[in-house]
Short mmCIF file of C-alpha atoms in Angstrom, two decimals:
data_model
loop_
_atom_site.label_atom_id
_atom_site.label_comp_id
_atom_site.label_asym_id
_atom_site.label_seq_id
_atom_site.Cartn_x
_atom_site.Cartn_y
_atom_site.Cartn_z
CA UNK A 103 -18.27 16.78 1.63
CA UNK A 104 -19.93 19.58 -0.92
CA UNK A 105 -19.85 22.69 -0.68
CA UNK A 106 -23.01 22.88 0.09
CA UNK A 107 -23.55 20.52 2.88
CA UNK A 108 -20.48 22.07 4.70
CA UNK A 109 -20.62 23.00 8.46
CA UNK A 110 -19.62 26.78 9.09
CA UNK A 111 -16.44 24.94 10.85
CA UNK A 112 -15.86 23.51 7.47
CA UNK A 113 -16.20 27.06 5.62
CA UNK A 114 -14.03 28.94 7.96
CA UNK A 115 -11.30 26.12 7.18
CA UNK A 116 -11.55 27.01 3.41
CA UNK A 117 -11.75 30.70 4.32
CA UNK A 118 -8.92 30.58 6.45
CA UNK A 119 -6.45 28.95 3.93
CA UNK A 120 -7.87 31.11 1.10
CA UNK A 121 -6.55 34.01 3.17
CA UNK A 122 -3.00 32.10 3.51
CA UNK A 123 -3.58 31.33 7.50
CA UNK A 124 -1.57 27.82 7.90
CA UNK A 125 -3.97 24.99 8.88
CA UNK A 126 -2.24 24.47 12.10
CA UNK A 127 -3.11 28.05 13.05
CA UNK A 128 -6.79 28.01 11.96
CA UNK A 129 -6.93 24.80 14.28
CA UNK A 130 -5.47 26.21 17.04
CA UNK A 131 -8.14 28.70 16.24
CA UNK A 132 -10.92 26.38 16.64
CA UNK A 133 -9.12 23.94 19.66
CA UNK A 134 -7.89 27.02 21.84
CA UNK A 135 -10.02 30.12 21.11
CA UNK A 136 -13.82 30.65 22.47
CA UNK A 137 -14.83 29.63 19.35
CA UNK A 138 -14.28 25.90 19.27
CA UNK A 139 -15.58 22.94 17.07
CA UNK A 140 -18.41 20.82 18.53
CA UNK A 141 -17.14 18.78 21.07
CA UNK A 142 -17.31 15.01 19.88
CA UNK A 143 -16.25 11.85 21.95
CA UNK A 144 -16.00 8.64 20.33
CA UNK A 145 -15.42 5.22 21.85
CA UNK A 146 -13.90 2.93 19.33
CA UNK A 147 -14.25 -0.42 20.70
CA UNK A 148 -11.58 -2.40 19.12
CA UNK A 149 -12.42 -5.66 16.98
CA UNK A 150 -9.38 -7.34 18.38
CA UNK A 151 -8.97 -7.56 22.70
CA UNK A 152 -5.77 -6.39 22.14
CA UNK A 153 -2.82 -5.68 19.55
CA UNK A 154 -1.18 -8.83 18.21
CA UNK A 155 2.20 -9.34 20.67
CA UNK A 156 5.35 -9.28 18.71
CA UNK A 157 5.89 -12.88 19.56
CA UNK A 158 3.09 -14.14 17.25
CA UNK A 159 4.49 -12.29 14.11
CA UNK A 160 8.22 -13.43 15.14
CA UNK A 161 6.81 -17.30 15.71
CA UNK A 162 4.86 -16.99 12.39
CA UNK A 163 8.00 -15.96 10.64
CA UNK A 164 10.24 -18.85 12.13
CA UNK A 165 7.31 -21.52 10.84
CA UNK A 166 8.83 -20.55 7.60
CA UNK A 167 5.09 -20.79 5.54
CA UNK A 168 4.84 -17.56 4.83
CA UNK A 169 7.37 -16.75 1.46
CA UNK A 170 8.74 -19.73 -1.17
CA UNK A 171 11.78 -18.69 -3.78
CA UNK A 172 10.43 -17.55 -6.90
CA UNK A 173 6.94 -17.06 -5.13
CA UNK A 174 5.15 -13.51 -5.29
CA UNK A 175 1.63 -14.12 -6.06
CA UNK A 176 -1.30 -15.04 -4.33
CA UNK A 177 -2.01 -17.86 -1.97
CA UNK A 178 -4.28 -20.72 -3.38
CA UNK A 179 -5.25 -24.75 -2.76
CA UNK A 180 -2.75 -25.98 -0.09
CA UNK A 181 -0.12 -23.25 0.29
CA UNK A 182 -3.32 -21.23 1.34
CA UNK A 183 -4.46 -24.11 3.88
CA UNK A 184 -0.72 -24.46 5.19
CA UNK A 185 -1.02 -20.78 6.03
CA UNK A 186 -4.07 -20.49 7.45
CA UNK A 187 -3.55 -23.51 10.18
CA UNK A 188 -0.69 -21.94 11.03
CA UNK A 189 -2.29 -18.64 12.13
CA UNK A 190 -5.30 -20.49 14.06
CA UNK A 191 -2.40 -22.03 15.90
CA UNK A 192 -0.95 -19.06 16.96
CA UNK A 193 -3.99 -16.93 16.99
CA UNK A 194 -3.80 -14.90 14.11
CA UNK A 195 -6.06 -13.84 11.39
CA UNK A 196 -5.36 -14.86 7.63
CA UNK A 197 -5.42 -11.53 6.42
CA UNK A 198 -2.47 -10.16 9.37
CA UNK A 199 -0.16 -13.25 7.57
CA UNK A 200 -1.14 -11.94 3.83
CA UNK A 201 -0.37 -8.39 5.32
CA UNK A 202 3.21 -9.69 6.82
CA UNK A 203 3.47 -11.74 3.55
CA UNK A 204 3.23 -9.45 1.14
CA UNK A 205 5.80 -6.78 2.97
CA UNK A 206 8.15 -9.43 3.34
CA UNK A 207 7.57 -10.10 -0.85
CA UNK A 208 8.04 -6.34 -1.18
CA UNK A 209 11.33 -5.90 0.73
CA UNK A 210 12.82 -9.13 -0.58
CA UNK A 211 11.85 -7.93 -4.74
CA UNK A 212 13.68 -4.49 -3.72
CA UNK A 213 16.76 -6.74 -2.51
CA UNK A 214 17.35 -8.28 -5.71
CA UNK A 215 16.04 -6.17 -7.98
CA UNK A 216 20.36 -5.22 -8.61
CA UNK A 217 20.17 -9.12 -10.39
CA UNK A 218 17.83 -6.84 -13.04
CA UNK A 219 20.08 -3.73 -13.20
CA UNK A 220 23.65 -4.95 -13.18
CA UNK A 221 25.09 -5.19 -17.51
CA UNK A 222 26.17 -9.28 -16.93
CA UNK A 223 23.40 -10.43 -15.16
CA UNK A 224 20.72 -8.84 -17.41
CA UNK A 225 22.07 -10.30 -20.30
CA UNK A 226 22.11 -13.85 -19.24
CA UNK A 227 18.39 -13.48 -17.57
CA UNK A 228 17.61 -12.00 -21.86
CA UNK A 229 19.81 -15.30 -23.12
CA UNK A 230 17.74 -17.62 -20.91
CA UNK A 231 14.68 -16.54 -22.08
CA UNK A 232 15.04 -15.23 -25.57
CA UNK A 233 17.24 -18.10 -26.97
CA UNK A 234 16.94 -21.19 -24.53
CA UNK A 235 12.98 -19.88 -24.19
CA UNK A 236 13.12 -20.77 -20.89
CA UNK A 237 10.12 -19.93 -19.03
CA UNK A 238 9.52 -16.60 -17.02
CA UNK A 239 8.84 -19.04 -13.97
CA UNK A 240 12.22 -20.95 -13.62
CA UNK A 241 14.25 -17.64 -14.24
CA UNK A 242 11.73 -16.29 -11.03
CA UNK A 243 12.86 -19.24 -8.93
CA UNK A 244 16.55 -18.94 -10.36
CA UNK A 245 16.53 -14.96 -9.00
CA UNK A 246 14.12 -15.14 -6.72
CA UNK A 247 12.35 -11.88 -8.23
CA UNK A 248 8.65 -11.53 -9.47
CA UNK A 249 8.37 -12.86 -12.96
CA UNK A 250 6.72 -9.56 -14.11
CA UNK A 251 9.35 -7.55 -13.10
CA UNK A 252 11.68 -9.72 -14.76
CA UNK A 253 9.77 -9.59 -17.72
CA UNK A 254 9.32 -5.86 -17.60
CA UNK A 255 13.42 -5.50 -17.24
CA UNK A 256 13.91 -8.16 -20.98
CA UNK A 257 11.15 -6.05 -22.68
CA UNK A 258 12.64 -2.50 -21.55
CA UNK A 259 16.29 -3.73 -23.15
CA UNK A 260 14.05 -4.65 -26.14
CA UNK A 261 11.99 -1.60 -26.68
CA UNK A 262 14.75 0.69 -26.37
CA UNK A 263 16.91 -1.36 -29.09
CA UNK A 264 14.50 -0.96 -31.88
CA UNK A 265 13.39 2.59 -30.81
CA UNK A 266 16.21 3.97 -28.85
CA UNK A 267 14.95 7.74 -29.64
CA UNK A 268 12.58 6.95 -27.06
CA UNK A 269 15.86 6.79 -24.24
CA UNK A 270 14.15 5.47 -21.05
CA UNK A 271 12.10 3.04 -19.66
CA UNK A 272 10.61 4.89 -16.94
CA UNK A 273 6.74 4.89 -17.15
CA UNK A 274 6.59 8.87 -17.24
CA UNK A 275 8.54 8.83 -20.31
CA UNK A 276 7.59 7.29 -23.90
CA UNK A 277 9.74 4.07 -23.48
CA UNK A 278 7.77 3.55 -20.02
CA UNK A 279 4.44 4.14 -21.92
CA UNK A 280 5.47 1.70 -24.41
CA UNK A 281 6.55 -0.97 -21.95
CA UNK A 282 3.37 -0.64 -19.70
CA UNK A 283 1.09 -0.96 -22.70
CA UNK A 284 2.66 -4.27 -23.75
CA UNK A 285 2.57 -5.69 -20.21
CA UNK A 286 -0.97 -4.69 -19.62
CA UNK A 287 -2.21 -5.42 -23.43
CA UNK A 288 -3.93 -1.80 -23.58
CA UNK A 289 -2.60 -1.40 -27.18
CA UNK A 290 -2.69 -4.54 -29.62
CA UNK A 291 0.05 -3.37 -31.88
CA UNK A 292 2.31 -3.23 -29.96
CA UNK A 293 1.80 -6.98 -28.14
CA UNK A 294 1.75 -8.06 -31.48
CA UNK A 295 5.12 -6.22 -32.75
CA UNK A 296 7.37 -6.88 -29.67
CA UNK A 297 6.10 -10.31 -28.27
CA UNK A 298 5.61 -13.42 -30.11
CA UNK A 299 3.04 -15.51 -29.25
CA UNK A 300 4.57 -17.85 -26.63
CA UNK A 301 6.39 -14.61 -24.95
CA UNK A 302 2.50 -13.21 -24.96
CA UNK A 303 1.78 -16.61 -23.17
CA UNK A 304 4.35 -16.18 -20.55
CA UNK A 305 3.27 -12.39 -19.79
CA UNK A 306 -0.24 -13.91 -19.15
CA UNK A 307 0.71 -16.68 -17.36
CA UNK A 308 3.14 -14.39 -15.25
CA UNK A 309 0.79 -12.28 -14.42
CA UNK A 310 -1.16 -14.38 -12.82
CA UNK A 311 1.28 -15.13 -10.48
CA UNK A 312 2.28 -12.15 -9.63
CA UNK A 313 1.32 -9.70 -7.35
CA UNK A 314 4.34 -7.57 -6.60
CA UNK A 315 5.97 -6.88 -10.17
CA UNK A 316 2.39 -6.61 -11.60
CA UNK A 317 -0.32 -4.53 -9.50
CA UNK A 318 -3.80 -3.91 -10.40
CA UNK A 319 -5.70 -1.40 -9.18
CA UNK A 320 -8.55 -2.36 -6.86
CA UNK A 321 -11.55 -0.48 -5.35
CA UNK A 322 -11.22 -1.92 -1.35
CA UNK A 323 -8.83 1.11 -0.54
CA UNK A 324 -12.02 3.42 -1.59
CA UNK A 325 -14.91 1.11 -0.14
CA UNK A 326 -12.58 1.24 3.11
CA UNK A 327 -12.24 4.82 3.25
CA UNK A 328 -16.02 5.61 2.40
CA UNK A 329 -16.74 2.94 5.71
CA UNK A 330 -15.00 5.50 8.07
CA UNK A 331 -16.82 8.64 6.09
CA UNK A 332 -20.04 7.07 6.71
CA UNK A 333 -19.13 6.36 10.44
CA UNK A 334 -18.03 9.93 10.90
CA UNK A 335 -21.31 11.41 9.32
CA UNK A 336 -23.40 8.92 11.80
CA UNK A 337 -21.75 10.52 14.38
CA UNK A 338 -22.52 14.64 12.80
CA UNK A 339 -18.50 14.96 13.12
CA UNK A 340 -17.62 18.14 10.51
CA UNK A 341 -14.36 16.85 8.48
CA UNK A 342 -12.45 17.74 5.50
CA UNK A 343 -11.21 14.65 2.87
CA UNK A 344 -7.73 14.33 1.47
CA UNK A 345 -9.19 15.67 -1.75
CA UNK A 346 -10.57 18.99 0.00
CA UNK A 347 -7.04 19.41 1.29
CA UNK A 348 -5.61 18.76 -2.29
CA UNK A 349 -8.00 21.80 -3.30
CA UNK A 350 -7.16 23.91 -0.59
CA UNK A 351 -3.25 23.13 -1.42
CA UNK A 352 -2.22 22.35 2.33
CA UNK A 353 1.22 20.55 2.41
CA UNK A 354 0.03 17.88 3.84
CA UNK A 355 -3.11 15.54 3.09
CA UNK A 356 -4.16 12.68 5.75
CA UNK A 357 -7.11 11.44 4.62
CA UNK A 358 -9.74 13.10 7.17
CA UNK A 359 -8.88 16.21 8.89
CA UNK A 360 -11.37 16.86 11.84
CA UNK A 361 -12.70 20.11 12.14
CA UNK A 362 -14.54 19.51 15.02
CA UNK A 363 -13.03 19.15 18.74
CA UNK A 364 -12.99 14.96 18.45
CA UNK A 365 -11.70 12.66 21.41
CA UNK A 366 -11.19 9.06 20.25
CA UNK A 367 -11.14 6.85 23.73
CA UNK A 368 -10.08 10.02 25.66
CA UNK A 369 -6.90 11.29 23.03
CA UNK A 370 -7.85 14.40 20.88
CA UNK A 371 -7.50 13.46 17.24
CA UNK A 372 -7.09 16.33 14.69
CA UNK A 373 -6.53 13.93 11.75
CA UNK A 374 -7.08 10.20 10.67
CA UNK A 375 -5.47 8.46 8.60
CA UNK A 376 -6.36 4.88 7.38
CA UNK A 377 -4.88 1.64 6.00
CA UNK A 378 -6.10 -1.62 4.29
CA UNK A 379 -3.27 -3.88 5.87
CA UNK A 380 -1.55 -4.92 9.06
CA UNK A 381 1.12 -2.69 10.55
CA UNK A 382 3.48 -5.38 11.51
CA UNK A 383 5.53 -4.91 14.19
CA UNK A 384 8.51 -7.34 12.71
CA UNK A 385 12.69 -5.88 12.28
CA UNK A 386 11.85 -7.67 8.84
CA UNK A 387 8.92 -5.23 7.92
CA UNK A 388 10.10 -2.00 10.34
CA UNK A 389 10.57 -0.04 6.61
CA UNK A 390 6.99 -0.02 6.07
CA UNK A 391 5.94 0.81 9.86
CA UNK A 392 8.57 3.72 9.73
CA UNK A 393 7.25 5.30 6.61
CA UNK A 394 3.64 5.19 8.58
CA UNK A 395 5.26 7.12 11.78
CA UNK A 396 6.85 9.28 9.33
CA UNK A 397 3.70 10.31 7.49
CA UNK A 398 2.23 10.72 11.05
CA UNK A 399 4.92 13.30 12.27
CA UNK A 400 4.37 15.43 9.01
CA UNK A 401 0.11 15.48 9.32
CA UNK A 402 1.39 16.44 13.33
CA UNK A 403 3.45 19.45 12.31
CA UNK A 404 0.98 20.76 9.63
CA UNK A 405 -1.76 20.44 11.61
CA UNK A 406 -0.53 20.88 15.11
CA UNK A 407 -1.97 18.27 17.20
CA UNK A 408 -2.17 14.09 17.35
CA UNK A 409 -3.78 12.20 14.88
CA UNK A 410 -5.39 8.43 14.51
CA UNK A 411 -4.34 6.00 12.31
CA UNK A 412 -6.73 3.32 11.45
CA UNK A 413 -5.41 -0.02 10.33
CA UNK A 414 -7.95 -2.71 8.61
CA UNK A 415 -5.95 -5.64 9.79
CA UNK A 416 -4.58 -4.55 13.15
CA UNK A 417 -1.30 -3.56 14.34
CA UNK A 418 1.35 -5.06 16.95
CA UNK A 419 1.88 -3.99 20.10
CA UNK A 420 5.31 -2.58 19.20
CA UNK A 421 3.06 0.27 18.14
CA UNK A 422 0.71 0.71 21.01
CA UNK A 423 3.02 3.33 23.11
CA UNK A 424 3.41 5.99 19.27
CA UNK A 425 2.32 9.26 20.04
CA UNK A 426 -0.07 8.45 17.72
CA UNK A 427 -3.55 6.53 18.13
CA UNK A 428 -3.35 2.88 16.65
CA UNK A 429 -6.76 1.71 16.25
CA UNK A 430 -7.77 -1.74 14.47
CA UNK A 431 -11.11 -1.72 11.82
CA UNK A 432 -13.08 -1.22 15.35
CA UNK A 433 -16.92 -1.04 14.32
CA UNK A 434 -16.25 -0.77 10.69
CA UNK A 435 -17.05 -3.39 8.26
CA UNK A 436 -14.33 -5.19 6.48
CA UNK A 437 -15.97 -7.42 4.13
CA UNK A 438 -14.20 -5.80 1.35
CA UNK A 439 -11.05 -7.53 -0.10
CA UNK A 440 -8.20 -6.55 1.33
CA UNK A 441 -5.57 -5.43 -0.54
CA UNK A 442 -2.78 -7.26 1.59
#
């Protein structure tokens, strides 16, 4: 929201934290005082009857479609079709199994990323594909690992041996900016002075099978995000976006606080937060459904009250009973490409 087009709710916020008030207290200001927000209720009807029982993701799992050894990019031809009958069987969309998929790809490159880090085996993985030139896609399958990533660990030994005045390969540091501009081609000179041409082949090809060691940036996350701006506007609900919060230097940023007195299906919501993926409700994936109630309990103690979190894909039913709100995509569109 502008400046100009904010509500006197909205103003107050920014006059409130300009005056050091916390943004818990200027809420409780506006929930418990005579001076409350407008008094919204919202009924989200769900785009789903239900959230997706446990059992589905745990039979999905034990079909044993969803991950292949050496296999971290996207689904395509058949391995797409063997996917996707699998989830009309058991009654679950295509985009919930990328979701579960590509969390499962996540945990499983943090597992053996120690193949890329320990002196012995980082040398043989540089042997095999410096000297025997084997390709970036056999030494994937050998250590199960993205083929970026193990590209990204060979070039980082490299760049650091010809300029070792540079000392890291972290991204923040020159090394890092070195390595990244070779693996995304941003600066020609330097593809052409570390990587011979077939190495330059193998990057590209890698790449394109690769969408854990090598992530682009895409604009669903924003097109999502704009969906549930527009929805709150059609509804004259007075909120502030992460990047007002950023401004106003709270500690916290979800990315809608409410400054109005909302009700989603009868729970007051201070603050929403949304996702483009599935919150899967799988042991296997519980790392990435903690970090979301974590997030959660921080918005709950800076703010003071119960928030929303919106998930494009759904969520399971393992997170129905969280103190916060679950809601699925609802009446939003999602036509845009999700990320997952």
């Amino acid at each position: 929201m502008t400046a100009s087009s904010l509500s006197p709710a909205a103003l107050a916020f920014i006059f409130a934290l300009c005056i050091q008030t916390t943004a818990a207290a200027y809420l409780d200001h506006i929930f418990d005082s005579g001076t409350k927000g407008v008094k919204r209720k919202i009924t989200w009807e769900p785009a789903a009857y239900e959230p997706v029982p446990i059992s589905k993701e745990i039979e999905l799992l034990r079909k044993d479609v969803l991950i292949r050894r050496g296999e971290f990019g996207k689904l395509y031809g058949s391995r797409q079709l063997e996917v996707e009958l699998e989830c009309c069987e058991l009654g679950l969309t295509f985009q919930q199994a990328l979701s579960i998929r590509k969390q499962l790809l996540i945990k499983k490159a943090r597992m053996n990323h120690w193949k890329l880090k320990e002196k012995d085996s980082i040398e043989g993985v540089i042997r095999s594909f410096q000297t025997q030139k084997k390709s970036l896609a056999n030494i994937a399958v050998e250590l199960d690992l993205p083929p970026v990533s193990i590209f990204r660990a060979i070039m980082a030994r490299r760049v650091l041996e010809r300029h070792p005045d540079l000392q890291a390969a972290n991204r923040r540091r020159p090394a890092g900016k070195v390595l990244q501009s070779i693996i995304f081609e941003d600066d020609e000179e330097y593809v052409d002075t570390f990587l011979s041409k077939w190495e330059l082949e193998e990057l590209q090809s890698a790449k394109k099978r690769d969408m854990i060691g090598y992530v682009t940036n895409s604009t669903s996350p924003q097109d999502w995000e704009n969906e549930l701006y527009s929805f709150l506007d059609g509804h004259g609900i007075n909120y502030a976006k992460e990047e007002d919060l950023k401004l106003m230097g709270t500690k916290s940023t979800p990315d809608c606080l409410l400054l109005d007195d909302v009700s989603i299906n009868g729970r007051k919501v201070r603050w929403i937060e949304f996702k483009s993926y599935y919150a899967s409700g799988l042991r296997e994936n519980w790392w990435f459904t903690k970090k979301l109630l974590a997030q959660s309990k921080k918005y709950e103690d800076e703010f003071g009250g119960e928030g929303a979190i919106i998930m494009k894909s759904g969520f399971s039913e393992t997170l129905a009973s969280s103190s916060t709100l679950f809601l699925d995509s609802g009446p939003l569109s999602t036509d845009f490409i999700c990320i997952y």
